[in-house]
Coordinates of C-alpha atoms in Angstrom, one line a residue:
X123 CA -24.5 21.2 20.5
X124 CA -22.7 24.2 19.6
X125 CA -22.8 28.0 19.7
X126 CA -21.2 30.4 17.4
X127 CA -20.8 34.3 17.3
X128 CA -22.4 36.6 14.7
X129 CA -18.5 36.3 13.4
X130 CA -18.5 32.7 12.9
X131 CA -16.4 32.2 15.9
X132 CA -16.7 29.0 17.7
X133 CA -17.8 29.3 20.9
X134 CA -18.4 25.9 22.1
X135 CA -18.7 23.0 20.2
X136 CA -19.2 19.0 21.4
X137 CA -20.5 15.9 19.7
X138 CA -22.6 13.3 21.3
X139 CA -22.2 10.3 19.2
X140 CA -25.0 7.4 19.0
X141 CA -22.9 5.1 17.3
X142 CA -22.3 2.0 20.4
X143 CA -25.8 2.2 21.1
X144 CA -26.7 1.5 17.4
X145 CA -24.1 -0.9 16.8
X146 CA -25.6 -3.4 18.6
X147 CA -28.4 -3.7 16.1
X148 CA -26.5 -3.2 12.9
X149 CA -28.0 0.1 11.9
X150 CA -29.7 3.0 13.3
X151 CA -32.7 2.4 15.4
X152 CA -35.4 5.7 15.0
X153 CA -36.5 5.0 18.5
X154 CA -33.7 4.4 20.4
X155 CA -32.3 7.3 18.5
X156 CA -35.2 9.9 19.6
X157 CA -34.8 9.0 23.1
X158 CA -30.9 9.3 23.5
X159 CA -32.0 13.0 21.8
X160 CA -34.0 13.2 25.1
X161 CA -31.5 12.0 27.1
X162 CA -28.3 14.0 26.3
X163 CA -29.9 17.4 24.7
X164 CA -30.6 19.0 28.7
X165 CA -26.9 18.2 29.4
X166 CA -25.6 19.5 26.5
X167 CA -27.2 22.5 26.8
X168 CA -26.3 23.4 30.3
X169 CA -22.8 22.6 29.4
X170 CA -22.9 24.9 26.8
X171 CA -23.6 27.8 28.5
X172 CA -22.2 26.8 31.4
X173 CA -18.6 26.5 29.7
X174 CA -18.9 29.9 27.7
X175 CA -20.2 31.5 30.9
X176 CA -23.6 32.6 28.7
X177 CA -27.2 32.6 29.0
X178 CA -29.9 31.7 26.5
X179 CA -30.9 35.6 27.2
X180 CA -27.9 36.7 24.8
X181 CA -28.9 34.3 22.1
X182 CA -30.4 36.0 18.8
X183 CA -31.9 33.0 17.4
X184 CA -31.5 29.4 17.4
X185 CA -30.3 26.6 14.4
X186 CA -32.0 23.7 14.3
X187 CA -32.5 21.0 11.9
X188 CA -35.6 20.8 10.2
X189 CA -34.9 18.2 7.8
X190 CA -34.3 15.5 6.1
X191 CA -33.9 13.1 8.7
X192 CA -35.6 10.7 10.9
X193 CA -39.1 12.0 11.9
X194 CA -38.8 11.1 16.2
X195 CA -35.0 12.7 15.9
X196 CA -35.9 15.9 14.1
X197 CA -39.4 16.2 16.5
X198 CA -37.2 16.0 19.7
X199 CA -34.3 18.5 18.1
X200 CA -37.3 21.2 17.1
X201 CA -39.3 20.5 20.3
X202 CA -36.4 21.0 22.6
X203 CA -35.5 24.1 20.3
X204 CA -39.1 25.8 20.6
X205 CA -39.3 25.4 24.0
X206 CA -36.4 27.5 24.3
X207 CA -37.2 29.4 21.5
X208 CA -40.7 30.6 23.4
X209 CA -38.6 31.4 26.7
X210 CA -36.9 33.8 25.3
X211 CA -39.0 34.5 21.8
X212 CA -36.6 33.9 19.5
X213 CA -36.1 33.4 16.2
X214 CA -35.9 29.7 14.7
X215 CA -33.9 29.0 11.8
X216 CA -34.7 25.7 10.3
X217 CA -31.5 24.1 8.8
X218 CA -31.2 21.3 6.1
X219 CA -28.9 19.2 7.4
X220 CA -27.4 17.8 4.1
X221 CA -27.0 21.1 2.6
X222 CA -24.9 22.0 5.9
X223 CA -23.0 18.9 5.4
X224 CA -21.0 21.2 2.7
X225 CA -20.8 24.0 5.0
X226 CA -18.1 22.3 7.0
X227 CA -15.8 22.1 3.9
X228 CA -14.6 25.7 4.2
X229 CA -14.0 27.9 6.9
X230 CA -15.2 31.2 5.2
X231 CA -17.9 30.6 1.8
X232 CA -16.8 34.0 0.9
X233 CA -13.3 32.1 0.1
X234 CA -15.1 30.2 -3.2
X235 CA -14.6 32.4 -5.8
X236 CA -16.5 31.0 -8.9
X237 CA -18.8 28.3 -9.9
X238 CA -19.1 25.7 -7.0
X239 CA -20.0 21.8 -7.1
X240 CA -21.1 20.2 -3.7
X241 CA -21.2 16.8 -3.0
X242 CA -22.7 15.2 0.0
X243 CA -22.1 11.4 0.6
X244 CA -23.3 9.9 3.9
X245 CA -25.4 7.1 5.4
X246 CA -28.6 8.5 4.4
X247 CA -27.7 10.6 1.5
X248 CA -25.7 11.3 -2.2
X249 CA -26.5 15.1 -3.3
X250 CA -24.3 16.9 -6.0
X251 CA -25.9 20.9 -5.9
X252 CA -24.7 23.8 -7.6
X253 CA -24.1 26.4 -5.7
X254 CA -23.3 30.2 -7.5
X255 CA -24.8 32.4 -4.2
X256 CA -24.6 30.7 -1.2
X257 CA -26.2 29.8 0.9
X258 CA -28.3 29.5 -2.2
X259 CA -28.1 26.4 -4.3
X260 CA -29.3 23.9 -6.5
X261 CA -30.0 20.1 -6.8
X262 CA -27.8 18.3 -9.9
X263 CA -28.4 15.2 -8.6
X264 CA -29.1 12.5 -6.2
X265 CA -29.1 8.8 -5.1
X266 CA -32.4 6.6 -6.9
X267 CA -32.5 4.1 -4.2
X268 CA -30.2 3.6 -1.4
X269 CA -26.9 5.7 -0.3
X270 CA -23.5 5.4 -0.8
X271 CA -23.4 4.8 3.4
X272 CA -26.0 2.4 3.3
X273 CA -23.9 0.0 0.9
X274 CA -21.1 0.4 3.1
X275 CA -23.2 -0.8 6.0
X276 CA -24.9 -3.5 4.3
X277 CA -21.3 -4.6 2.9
X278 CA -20.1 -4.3 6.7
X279 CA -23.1 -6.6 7.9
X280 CA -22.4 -9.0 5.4
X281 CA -19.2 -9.5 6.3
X282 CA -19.5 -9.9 10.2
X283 CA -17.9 -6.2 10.3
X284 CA -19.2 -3.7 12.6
X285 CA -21.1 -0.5 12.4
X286 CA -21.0 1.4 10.9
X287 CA -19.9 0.2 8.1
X288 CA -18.0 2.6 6.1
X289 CA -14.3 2.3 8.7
X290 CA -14.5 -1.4 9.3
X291 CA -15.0 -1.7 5.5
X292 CA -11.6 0.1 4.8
X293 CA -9.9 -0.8 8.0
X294 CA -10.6 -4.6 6.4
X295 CA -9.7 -3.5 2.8
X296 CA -6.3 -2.0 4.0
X297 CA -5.3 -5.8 4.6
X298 CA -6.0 -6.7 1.5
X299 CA -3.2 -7.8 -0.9
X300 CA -5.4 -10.0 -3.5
X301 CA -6.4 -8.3 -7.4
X302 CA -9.7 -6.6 -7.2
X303 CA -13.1 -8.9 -7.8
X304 CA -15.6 -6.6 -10.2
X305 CA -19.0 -6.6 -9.0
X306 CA -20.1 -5.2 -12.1
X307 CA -19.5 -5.8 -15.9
X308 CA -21.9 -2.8 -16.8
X309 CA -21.7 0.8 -16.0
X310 CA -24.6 1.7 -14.0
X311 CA -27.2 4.5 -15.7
X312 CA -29.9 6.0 -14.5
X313 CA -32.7 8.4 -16.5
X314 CA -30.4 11.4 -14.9
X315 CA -27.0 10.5 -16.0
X316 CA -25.9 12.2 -13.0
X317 CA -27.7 10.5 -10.4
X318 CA -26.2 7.8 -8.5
X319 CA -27.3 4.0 -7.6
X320 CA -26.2 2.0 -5.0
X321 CA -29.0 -1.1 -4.8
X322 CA -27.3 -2.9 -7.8
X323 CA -23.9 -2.5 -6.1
X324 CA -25.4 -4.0 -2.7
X325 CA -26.9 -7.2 -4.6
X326 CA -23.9 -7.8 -6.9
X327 CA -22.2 -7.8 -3.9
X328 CA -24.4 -9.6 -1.4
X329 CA -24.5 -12.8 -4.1
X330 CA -20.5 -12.8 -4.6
X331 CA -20.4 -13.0 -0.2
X332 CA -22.8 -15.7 -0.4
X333 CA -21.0 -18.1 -3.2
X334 CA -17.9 -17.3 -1.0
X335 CA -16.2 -18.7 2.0
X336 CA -14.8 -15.9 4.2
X337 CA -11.5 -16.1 5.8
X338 CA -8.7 -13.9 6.4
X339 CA -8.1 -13.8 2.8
X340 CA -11.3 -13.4 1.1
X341 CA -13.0 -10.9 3.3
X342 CA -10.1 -8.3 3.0
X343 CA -10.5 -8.9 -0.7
X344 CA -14.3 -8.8 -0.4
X345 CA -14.4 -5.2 1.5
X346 CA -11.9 -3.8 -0.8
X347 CA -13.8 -4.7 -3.9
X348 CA -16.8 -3.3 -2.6
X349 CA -14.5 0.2 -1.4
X350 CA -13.3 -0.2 -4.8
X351 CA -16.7 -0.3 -6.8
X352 CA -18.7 2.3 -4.4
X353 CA -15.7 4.9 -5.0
X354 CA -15.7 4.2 -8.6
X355 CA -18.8 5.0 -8.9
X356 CA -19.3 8.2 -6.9
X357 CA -16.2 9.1 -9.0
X358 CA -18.0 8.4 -12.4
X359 CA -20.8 11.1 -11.5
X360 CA -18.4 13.6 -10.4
X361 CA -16.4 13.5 -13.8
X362 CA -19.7 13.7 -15.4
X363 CA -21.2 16.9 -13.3
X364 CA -17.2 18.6 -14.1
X365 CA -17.5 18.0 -17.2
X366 CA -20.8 19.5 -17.3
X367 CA -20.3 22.2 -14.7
X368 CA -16.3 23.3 -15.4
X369 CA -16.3 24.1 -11.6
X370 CA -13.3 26.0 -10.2
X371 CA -14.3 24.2 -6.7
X372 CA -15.4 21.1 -5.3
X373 CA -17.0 20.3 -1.7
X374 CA -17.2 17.2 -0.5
X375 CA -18.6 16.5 3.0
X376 CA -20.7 13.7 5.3
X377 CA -20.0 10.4 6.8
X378 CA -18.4 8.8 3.4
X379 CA -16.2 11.7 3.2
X380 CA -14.1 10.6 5.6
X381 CA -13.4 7.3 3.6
X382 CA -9.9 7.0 2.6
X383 CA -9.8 6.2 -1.0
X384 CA -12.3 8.8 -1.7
X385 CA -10.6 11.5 -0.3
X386 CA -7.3 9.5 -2.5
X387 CA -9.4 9.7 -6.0
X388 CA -10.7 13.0 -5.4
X389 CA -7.7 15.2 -4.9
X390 CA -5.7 13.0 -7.6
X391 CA -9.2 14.2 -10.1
X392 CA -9.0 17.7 -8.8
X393 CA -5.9 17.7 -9.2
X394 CA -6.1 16.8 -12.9
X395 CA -8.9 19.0 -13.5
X396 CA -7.1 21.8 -11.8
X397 CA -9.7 22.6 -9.3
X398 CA -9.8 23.5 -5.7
X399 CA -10.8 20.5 -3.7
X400 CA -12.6 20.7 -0.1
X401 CA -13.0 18.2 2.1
X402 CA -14.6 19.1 5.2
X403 CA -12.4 17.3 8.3
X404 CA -12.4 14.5 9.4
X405 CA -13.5 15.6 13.0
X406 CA -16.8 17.4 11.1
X407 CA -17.2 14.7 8.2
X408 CA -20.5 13.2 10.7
X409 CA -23.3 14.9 11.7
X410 CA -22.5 17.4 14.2
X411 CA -23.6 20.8 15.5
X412 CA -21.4 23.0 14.0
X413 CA -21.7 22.8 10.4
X414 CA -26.0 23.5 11.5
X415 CA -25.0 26.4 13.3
X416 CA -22.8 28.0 10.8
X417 CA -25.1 27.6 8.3
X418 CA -28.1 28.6 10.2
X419 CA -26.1 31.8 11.5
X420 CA -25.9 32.7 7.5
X421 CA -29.7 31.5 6.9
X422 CA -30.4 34.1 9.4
X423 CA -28.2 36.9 8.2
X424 CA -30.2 36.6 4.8
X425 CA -33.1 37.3 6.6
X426 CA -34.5 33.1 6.5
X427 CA -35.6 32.5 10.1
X428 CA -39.2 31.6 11.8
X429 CA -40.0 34.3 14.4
X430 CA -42.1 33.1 17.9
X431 CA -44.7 31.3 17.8
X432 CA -43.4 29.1 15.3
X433 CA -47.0 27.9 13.5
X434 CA -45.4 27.4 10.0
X435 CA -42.5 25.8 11.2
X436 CA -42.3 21.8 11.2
X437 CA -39.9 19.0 10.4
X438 CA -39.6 17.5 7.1
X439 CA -38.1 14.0 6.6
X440 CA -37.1 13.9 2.8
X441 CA -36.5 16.7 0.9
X442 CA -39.2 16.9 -2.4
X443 CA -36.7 16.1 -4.5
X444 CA -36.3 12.8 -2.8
X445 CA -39.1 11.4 -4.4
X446 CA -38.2 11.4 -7.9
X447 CA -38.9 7.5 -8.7
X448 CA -36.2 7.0 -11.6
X449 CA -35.8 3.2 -13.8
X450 CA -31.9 1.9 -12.9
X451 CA -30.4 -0.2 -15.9
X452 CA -27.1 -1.2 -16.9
X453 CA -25.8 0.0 -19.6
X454 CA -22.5 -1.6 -21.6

């Protein structure tokens, strides 16, 4: 939950994170997600104004995300939002979440002067988008099959790591002190040279645990390959989309963000290329509140909001270009 001025300013901002009730199961659950919504969203709320000493009176609209996502998640954020929304009849402004992902890179997007390549790597996502007018922008590319998150995950599970999997992957790999094992002898290509693939990475990967005992030795070794391969990969596309693009910046933001030798490879590539890297922090790389009320505040500034009574406004939970069904080969 969070609130934010016309400015920008932050007014109150907290995260309610899902990730011990989840990590039970080795994943996210959709239902026991959509009912922890239920749970905490009253609570939030009344803390929110509570703490600022406002009133949903002196709101002038309200962010919420409309997609992608998990459809129970997204009903009960939208729900609760319209309900509050129709008290007061104000505006909705529907938020894609992975687009707001590169929102908390950069304090001001009036700062990016020039062309500007976004790259959002998470659990349920890998989008590169051009962006030349925010909050205006573009789809480059995208993930065929599974995200770079979800081979992190798998890769944790696999290795009797916990979840998520993305920090106990790379606090195992840090222990590492054995060469490298390739998981691949071809580089990955899809129809889109651009796009990204994860599901031969996961079953390369899932047949190397299986022929191989783990111990304290081989599953550092085992987690740091698998960092190893996942970052080389992501870094593959973004040399091709630079080349392609010649942006003077680079966003990077969601859940994989935060990984370690990522944020390593990318400034040491920016740096070659000579162009302005941003990472959004670490303490805004997950899903949270702010990045879809920053973005929503300049959705709504550009005139893109849903005035009361909402009839054209629903959830969506994968964005149209989602569906693109692309052949995955390896290519020498």
């Amino acid at each position: 939950m969070a609130l934010v001025d016309m400015t920008g300013a932050i007014l109150f901002h907290q995260i309610h994170s899902q990730e011990s009730l989840h990590g039970t199961y080795g994943g996210v659950v959709p239902e026991v997600a959509s009912r922890a919504h239920v749970e905490v969203l009253p609570s939030l709320v009344r803390s929110a104004f509570r703490d600022t000493g406002s009133s949903p009176s002196q709101l002038q609209g309200i962010a919420v995300t409309q997609g992608p996502g998990l459809l129970g998640s997204l009903l009960t954020g939208i729900s609760f939002a319209k309900g509050i929304g129709s008290a007061f009849r104000l505006p909705l402004i529907g938020v894609d979440h992975v687009q707001a992902h590169l929102r908390a890179c950069v304090d001001s997007m009036e700062s990016l002067q020039g062309k500007t390549v976004g790259l959002v790597i998470s659990g349920g996502h890998t989008h590169l988008f051009r962006i030349e007018n925010w909050p205006n922008m573009e789809l480059i590319s995208q993930t065929v099959d599974d995200a770079a998150g979800e081979a992190f995950d798998k890769g944790a599970k696999l290795l009797g790591l916990s979840y998520p999997g993305g920090p106990s992957i790379q606090k195992e790999a840090e222990k590492n002190t054995l060469p490298l094992l390739p998981l691949t002898k071809k580089r990955i290509r899809t129809e889109n040279p651009l796009d990204f693939s994860f599901s031969g990475l996961k079953t390369a990967f899932s047949l190397l645990v299986r022929k191989t005992e783990l111990n304290e030795r081989t599953r550092p070794l085992l987690a740091a390959s698998l960092q190893h391969a996942i970052v080389e990969h992501v870094l593959d596309r973004i040399e091709q989309t630079v080349f392609q693009e010649s942006p003077a910046h680079l966003l990077v933001g969601g859940g994989v963000s935060a990984n370690a030798l990522l944020r390593k490879t990318l400034h040491a590539f920016s740096a070659q290329q000579g162009m302005t890297l941003h990472l959004s922090p670490l303490s805004l790389a997950r899903d949270n509140a702010l990045m879809i009320a920053r973005h929503g505040r300049e959705l709504f500034l550009s005139g893109m909001s849903t005035p009361y009574p909402y009839t054209s406004f629903s959830p969506y939970t994968r964005e149209a270009s989602d569906v693109r069904v692309k052949k995955t080969v390896f290519q020498s």
